[in-house]
PDB file of C-alpha atoms in Angstrom:
ATOM      1  CA  ARG A 132      80.760 284.176-172.888  1.00 45.00           C
ATOM      2  CA  GLY A 133      82.668 283.735-176.253  1.00 49.00           C
ATOM      3  CA  THR A 134      81.184 282.740-179.466  1.00 50.00           C
ATOM      4  CA  ASP A 135      79.842 279.252-178.500  1.00 68.00           C
ATOM      5  CA  GLY A 136      76.384 280.743-177.894  1.00 78.00           C
ATOM      6  CA  PRO A 137      74.394 281.254-174.715  1.00 84.00           C
ATOM      7  CA  ASN A 138      75.199 279.533-171.628  1.00 85.00           C
ATOM      8  CA  PRO A 139      73.259 276.285-171.313  1.00 88.00           C
ATOM      9  CA  VAL A 140      71.990 277.172-167.726  1.00 89.00           C
ATOM     10  CA  ASP A 141      70.666 280.512-169.105  1.00 91.00           C
ATOM     11  CA  VAL A 142      68.980 278.446-171.860  1.00 91.00           C
ATOM     12  CA  HIS A 143      67.298 276.153-169.397  1.00 91.00           C
ATOM     13  CA  VAL A 144      66.183 279.007-167.071  1.00 94.00           C
ATOM     14  CA  GLY A 145      64.732 280.751-170.135  1.00 95.00           C
ATOM     15  CA  GLN A 146      62.927 277.466-171.273  1.00 92.00           C
ATOM     16  CA  ARG A 147      61.424 277.349-167.768  1.00 93.00           C
ATOM     17  CA  LEU A 148      60.464 280.926-167.823  1.00 96.00           C
ATOM     18  CA  ARG A 149      58.616 280.529-171.156  1.00 93.00           C
ATOM     19  CA  GLN A 150      56.987 277.276-169.987  1.00 91.00           C
ATOM     20  CA  ARG A 151      55.585 278.874-166.930  1.00 92.00           C
ATOM     21  CA  ARG A 152      54.393 282.033-168.743  1.00 92.00           C
ATOM     22  CA  THR A 153      52.686 279.900-171.271  1.00 88.00           C
ATOM     23  CA  LEU A 154      51.127 277.710-168.724  1.00 88.00           C
ATOM     24  CA  LEU A 155      49.631 280.727-167.039  1.00 88.00           C
ATOM     25  CA  GLY A 156      48.216 282.121-170.467  1.00 86.00           C
ATOM     26  CA  MET A 157      50.312 285.174-170.115  1.00 92.00           C
ATOM     27  CA  SER A 158      51.830 287.045-173.136  1.00 93.00           C
ATOM     28  CA  GLN A 159      55.391 288.275-173.283  1.00 95.00           C
ATOM     29  CA  GLU A 160      54.202 291.768-173.314  1.00 96.00           C
ATOM     30  CA  ARG A 161      51.978 291.292-170.271  1.00 96.00           C
ATOM     31  CA  LEU A 162      55.011 289.789-168.187  1.00 97.00           C
ATOM     32  CA  GLY A 163      57.205 292.638-169.493  1.00 96.00           C
ATOM     33  CA  GLU A 164      54.854 295.245-168.279  1.00 97.00           C
ATOM     34  CA  ALA A 165      54.499 293.496-164.971  1.00 96.00           C
ATOM     35  CA  ILE A 166      58.296 293.803-164.355  1.00 95.00           C
ATOM     36  CA  GLY A 167      59.166 296.718-166.423  1.00 96.00           C
ATOM     37  CA  LEU A 168      60.657 295.288-169.442  1.00 95.00           C
ATOM     38  CA  THR A 169      59.768 295.273-173.171  1.00 96.00           C
ATOM     39  CA  PHE A 170      58.552 292.025-174.607  1.00 95.00           C
ATOM     40  CA  GLN A 171      61.719 291.819-176.677  1.00 96.00           C
ATOM     41  CA  GLN A 172      63.818 291.568-173.482  1.00 96.00           C
ATOM     42  CA  VAL A 173      61.430 288.669-172.291  1.00 96.00           C
ATOM     43  CA  GLN A 174      62.138 286.975-175.603  1.00 96.00           C
ATOM     44  CA  LYS A 175      65.856 287.309-175.001  1.00 96.00           C
ATOM     45  CA  TYR A 176      65.504 285.881-171.594  1.00 96.00           C
ATOM     46  CA  GLU A 177      63.403 283.030-172.908  1.00 95.00           C
ATOM     47  CA  ARG A 178      65.918 282.183-175.668  1.00 92.00           C
ATOM     48  CA  GLY A 179      68.968 282.312-173.101  1.00 92.00           C
ATOM     49  CA  ALA A 180      70.440 285.166-175.210  1.00 93.00           C
ATOM     50  CA  ASN A 181      70.447 287.444-172.161  1.00 94.00           C
ATOM     51  CA  ARG A 182      71.287 286.205-168.556  1.00 93.00           C
ATOM     52  CA  VAL A 183      68.683 286.902-165.903  1.00 95.00           C
ATOM     53  CA  SER A 184      69.991 288.612-163.013  1.00 95.00           C
ATOM     54  CA  ALA A 185      69.226 287.300-159.336  1.00 95.00           C
ATOM     55  CA  SER A 186      66.872 290.074-158.701  1.00 96.00           C
ATOM     56  CA  ARG A 187      64.970 289.826-161.982  1.00 96.00           C
ATOM     57  CA  LEU A 188      64.632 286.134-161.482  1.00 96.00           C
ATOM     58  CA  TYR A 189      62.995 286.901-158.066  1.00 96.00           C
ATOM     59  CA  ASP A 190      60.645 289.429-159.778  1.00 96.00           C
ATOM     60  CA  LEU A 191      59.886 286.922-162.444  1.00 97.00           C
ATOM     61  CA  ALA A 192      59.079 284.240-159.982  1.00 96.00           C
ATOM     62  CA  ARG A 193      56.733 286.565-157.875  1.00 96.00           C
ATOM     63  CA  VAL A 194      54.844 287.630-161.067  1.00 96.00           C
ATOM     64  CA  LEU A 195      54.584 283.989-162.345  1.00 95.00           C
ATOM     65  CA  ASP A 196      53.448 282.815-158.872  1.00 93.00           C
ATOM     66  CA  THR A 197      56.257 280.106-158.439  1.00 93.00           C
ATOM     67  CA  ASP A 198      59.319 279.801-156.364  1.00 92.00           C
ATOM     68  CA  LEU A 199      62.913 280.365-157.620  1.00 92.00           C
ATOM     69  CA  ASN A 200      63.715 276.581-157.652  1.00 91.00           C
ATOM     70  CA  TYR A 201      61.073 276.236-160.372  1.00 91.00           C
ATOM     71  CA  PHE A 202      63.495 277.755-162.945  1.00 93.00           C
ATOM     72  CA  PHE A 203      66.298 275.090-162.152  1.00 89.00           C
ATOM     73  CA  GLU A 204      64.061 271.955-161.920  1.00 86.00           C
ATOM     74  CA  ASP A 205      64.532 269.168-164.466  1.00 81.00           C
ATOM     75  CA  MET A 206      68.049 270.797-165.240  1.00 81.00           C
ATOM     76  CA  HIS A 207      70.006 267.773-166.390  1.00 79.00           C
ATOM     77  CA  ASP A 208      73.470 267.334-165.041  1.00 76.00           C
ATOM     78  CA  GLU A 209      74.850 267.750-168.643  1.00 74.00           C
ATOM     79  CA  VAL A 210      73.390 271.326-168.698  1.00 72.00           C
ATOM     80  CA  ALA A 211      75.339 272.389-165.579  1.00 66.00           C
ATOM     81  CA  ARG A 212      78.594 270.429-166.899  1.00 71.00           C
ATOM     82  CA  ARG A 213      78.466 272.559-170.034  1.00 70.00           C
ATOM     83  CA  SER A 214      78.258 275.912-168.272  1.00 69.00           C
ATOM     84  CA  PRO A 215      81.525 277.630-168.898  1.00 61.00           C
ATOM     85  CA  GLY A 216      82.321 278.121-165.088  1.00 62.00           C
ATOM     86  CA  GLN A 217      82.638 274.383-164.891  1.00 54.00           C
ATOM     87  CA  LEU A 218      84.752 274.052-167.933  1.00 50.00           C
ATOM     88  CA  ARG A 219      87.687 275.967-166.788  1.00 54.00           C
ATOM     89  CA  GLY A 220      91.082 274.081-167.285  1.00 52.00           C
ATOM     90  CA  LEU A 221      89.900 271.707-169.939  1.00 51.00           C
ATOM     91  CA  ALA A 222      92.485 271.151-172.757  1.00 45.00           C
ATOM     92  CA  GLU A 223      89.827 270.953-175.205  1.00 52.00           C
ATOM     93  CA  PRO A 224      86.867 273.357-175.646  1.00 51.00           C
ATOM     94  CA  PRO A 225      83.584 271.453-175.466  1.00 52.00           C
ATOM     95  CA  ALA A 226      81.092 271.249-178.513  1.00 56.00           C
ATOM     96  CA  PRO A 227      78.570 274.097-178.414  1.00 55.00           C
ATOM     97  CA  TYR A 228      75.718 273.079-176.439  1.00 50.00           C
ATOM     98  CA  GLU A 229      72.533 272.191-178.249  1.00 56.00           C
ATOM     99  CA  ALA A 230      69.326 271.908-175.968  1.00 54.00           C
ATOM    100  CA  GLU A 231      67.617 268.505-176.346  1.00 57.00           C
ATOM    101  CA  PRO A 232      64.177 269.157-177.494  1.00 63.00           C
ATOM    102  CA  ASP A 233      62.000 269.270-174.324  1.00 66.00           C
ATOM    103  CA  PRO A 234      58.362 268.232-175.038  1.00 70.00           C
ATOM    104  CA  MET A 235      57.218 270.459-172.115  1.00 67.00           C
ATOM    105  CA  ALA A 236      58.527 273.436-174.061  1.00 66.00           C
ATOM    106  CA  LYS A 237      56.391 272.874-176.986  1.00 71.00           C
ATOM    107  CA  ARG A 238      53.230 275.119-177.189  1.00 75.00           C
ATOM    108  CA  GLU A 239      51.111 272.083-178.048  1.00 81.00           C
ATOM    109  CA  THR A 240      51.950 270.351-174.767  1.00 82.00           C
ATOM    110  CA  LEU A 241      51.330 273.517-172.814  1.00 80.00           C
ATOM    111  CA  GLU A 242      48.000 274.249-174.517  1.00 83.00           C
ATOM    112  CA  LEU A 243      46.961 270.501-173.955  1.00 86.00           C
ATOM    113  CA  VAL A 244      47.834 270.797-170.095  1.00 85.00           C
ATOM    114  CA  ARG A 245      45.889 274.079-169.875  1.00 84.00           C
ATOM    115  CA  ALA A 246      42.851 272.458-171.697  1.00 87.00           C
ATOM    116  CA  TYR A 247      43.109 269.354-169.425  1.00 88.00           C
ATOM    117  CA  TYR A 248      42.932 271.448-166.220  1.00 86.00           C
ATOM    118  CA  ARG A 249      39.947 273.444-167.585  1.00 89.00           C
ATOM    119  CA  ILE A 250      37.867 270.259-167.352  1.00 91.00           C
ATOM    120  CA  HIS A 251      36.424 270.478-163.996  1.00 91.00           C
ATOM    121  CA  ASP A 252      34.732 266.906-163.464  1.00 92.00           C
ATOM    122  CA  PRO A 253      37.450 264.815-161.924  1.00 90.00           C
ATOM    123  CA  GLN A 254      36.020 261.641-163.396  1.00 94.00           C
ATOM    124  CA  VAL A 255      36.038 263.076-166.991  1.00 93.00           C
ATOM    125  CA  ARG A 256      39.608 264.171-166.256  1.00 91.00           C
ATOM    126  CA  LYS A 257      40.564 260.877-164.998  1.00 92.00           C
ATOM    127  CA  ARG A 258      39.191 258.923-167.748  1.00 93.00           C
ATOM    128  CA  LEU A 259      40.908 261.351-170.391  1.00 91.00           C
ATOM    129  CA  PHE A 260      44.201 260.646-168.417  1.00 89.00           C
ATOM    130  CA  GLU A 261      43.801 257.062-168.571  1.00 92.00           C
ATOM    131  CA  MET A 262      42.855 257.132-172.347  1.00 91.00           C
ATOM    132  CA  THR A 263      45.902 259.081-173.169  1.00 88.00           C
ATOM    133  CA  LYS A 264      47.992 256.731-171.295  1.00 87.00           C
ATOM    134  CA  ALA A 265      46.575 253.733-173.232  1.00 91.00           C
ATOM    135  CA  LEU A 266      46.945 255.485-176.486  1.00 90.00           C
ATOM    136  CA  ALA A 267      50.541 256.326-175.922  1.00 85.00           C
ATOM    137  CA  ALA A 268      51.227 252.733-174.820  1.00 87.00           C
ATOM    138  CA  ARG A 269      49.623 251.319-177.996  1.00 86.00           C
ATOM    139  CA  SER A 270      51.610 253.842-180.076  1.00 84.00           C
ATOM    140  CA  ASP A 271      54.818 252.540-178.398  1.00 80.00           C
ATOM    141  CA  GLU A 272      53.714 249.007-179.033  1.00 84.00           C
ATOM    142  CA  ILE A 273      52.869 249.633-182.863  1.00 85.00           C
ATOM    143  CA  MET A 274      56.430 251.481-183.126  1.00 80.00           C
ATOM    144  CA  GLY A 275      58.251 248.489-181.530  1.00 81.00           C
ATOM    145  CA  ARG A 276      59.326 250.789-178.487  1.00 76.00           C
ATOM    146  CA  GLU A 277      59.693 250.113-174.839  1.00 74.00           C
ATOM    147  CA  PRO A 278      57.105 252.057-172.888  1.00 65.00           C
ATOM    148  CA  GLU A 279      58.600 255.022-171.294  1.00 66.00           C
ATOM    149  CA  ASP A 280      58.732 254.791-167.430  1.00 55.00           C
ATOM    150  CA  GLU A 281      55.579 256.724-166.048  1.00 52.00           C
ATOM    151  CA  PRO A 282      56.187 259.005-163.254  1.00 48.00           C
ATOM    152  CA  ALA A 283      53.860 258.502-160.322  1.00 46.00           C
ATOM    153  CA  HIS A 284      50.788 260.541-160.859  1.00 47.00           C
ATOM    154  CA  SER A 285      51.015 262.683-157.595  1.00 43.00           C
ATOM    155  CA  GLU A 286      48.042 264.913-157.823  1.00 49.00           C
ATOM    156  CA  SER A 287      44.415 263.230-157.863  1.00 47.00           C
ATOM    157  CA  VAL A 288      43.171 263.492-161.472  1.00 50.00           C
TER     158      VAL A 288
END
């Protein structure tokens, strides 16, 4: 891998691993025990410092109750292009990859999502969702920013 740091694809997979584990409220220790690893090894996977083998990724997907594609979803083309396998033959080495801060990787976001889905009344959840969108739009307006494109809300709130 050289001295340029972890492979960007490994970093992305690690971020998705951490995101899923946190959304499920599972500790690194518990995940490690479920697949026969130490929590330190789970930490290394989550940072992208160690590459996850195909068989290990399969085990992780099973324990985290998701499919293998989950770990590669939302991976920007730039991440794949910076993978060393894609860079062979370039005259100049690329700048080291620095992951763009992902709001979904923040603990605050994950805690918010978990708390939101603990609200059992669909009407209360819908009102909270609409209020949050209105507050975000107002914040954008105050800051002079264009509102971000809203993804379609696929699941009923």
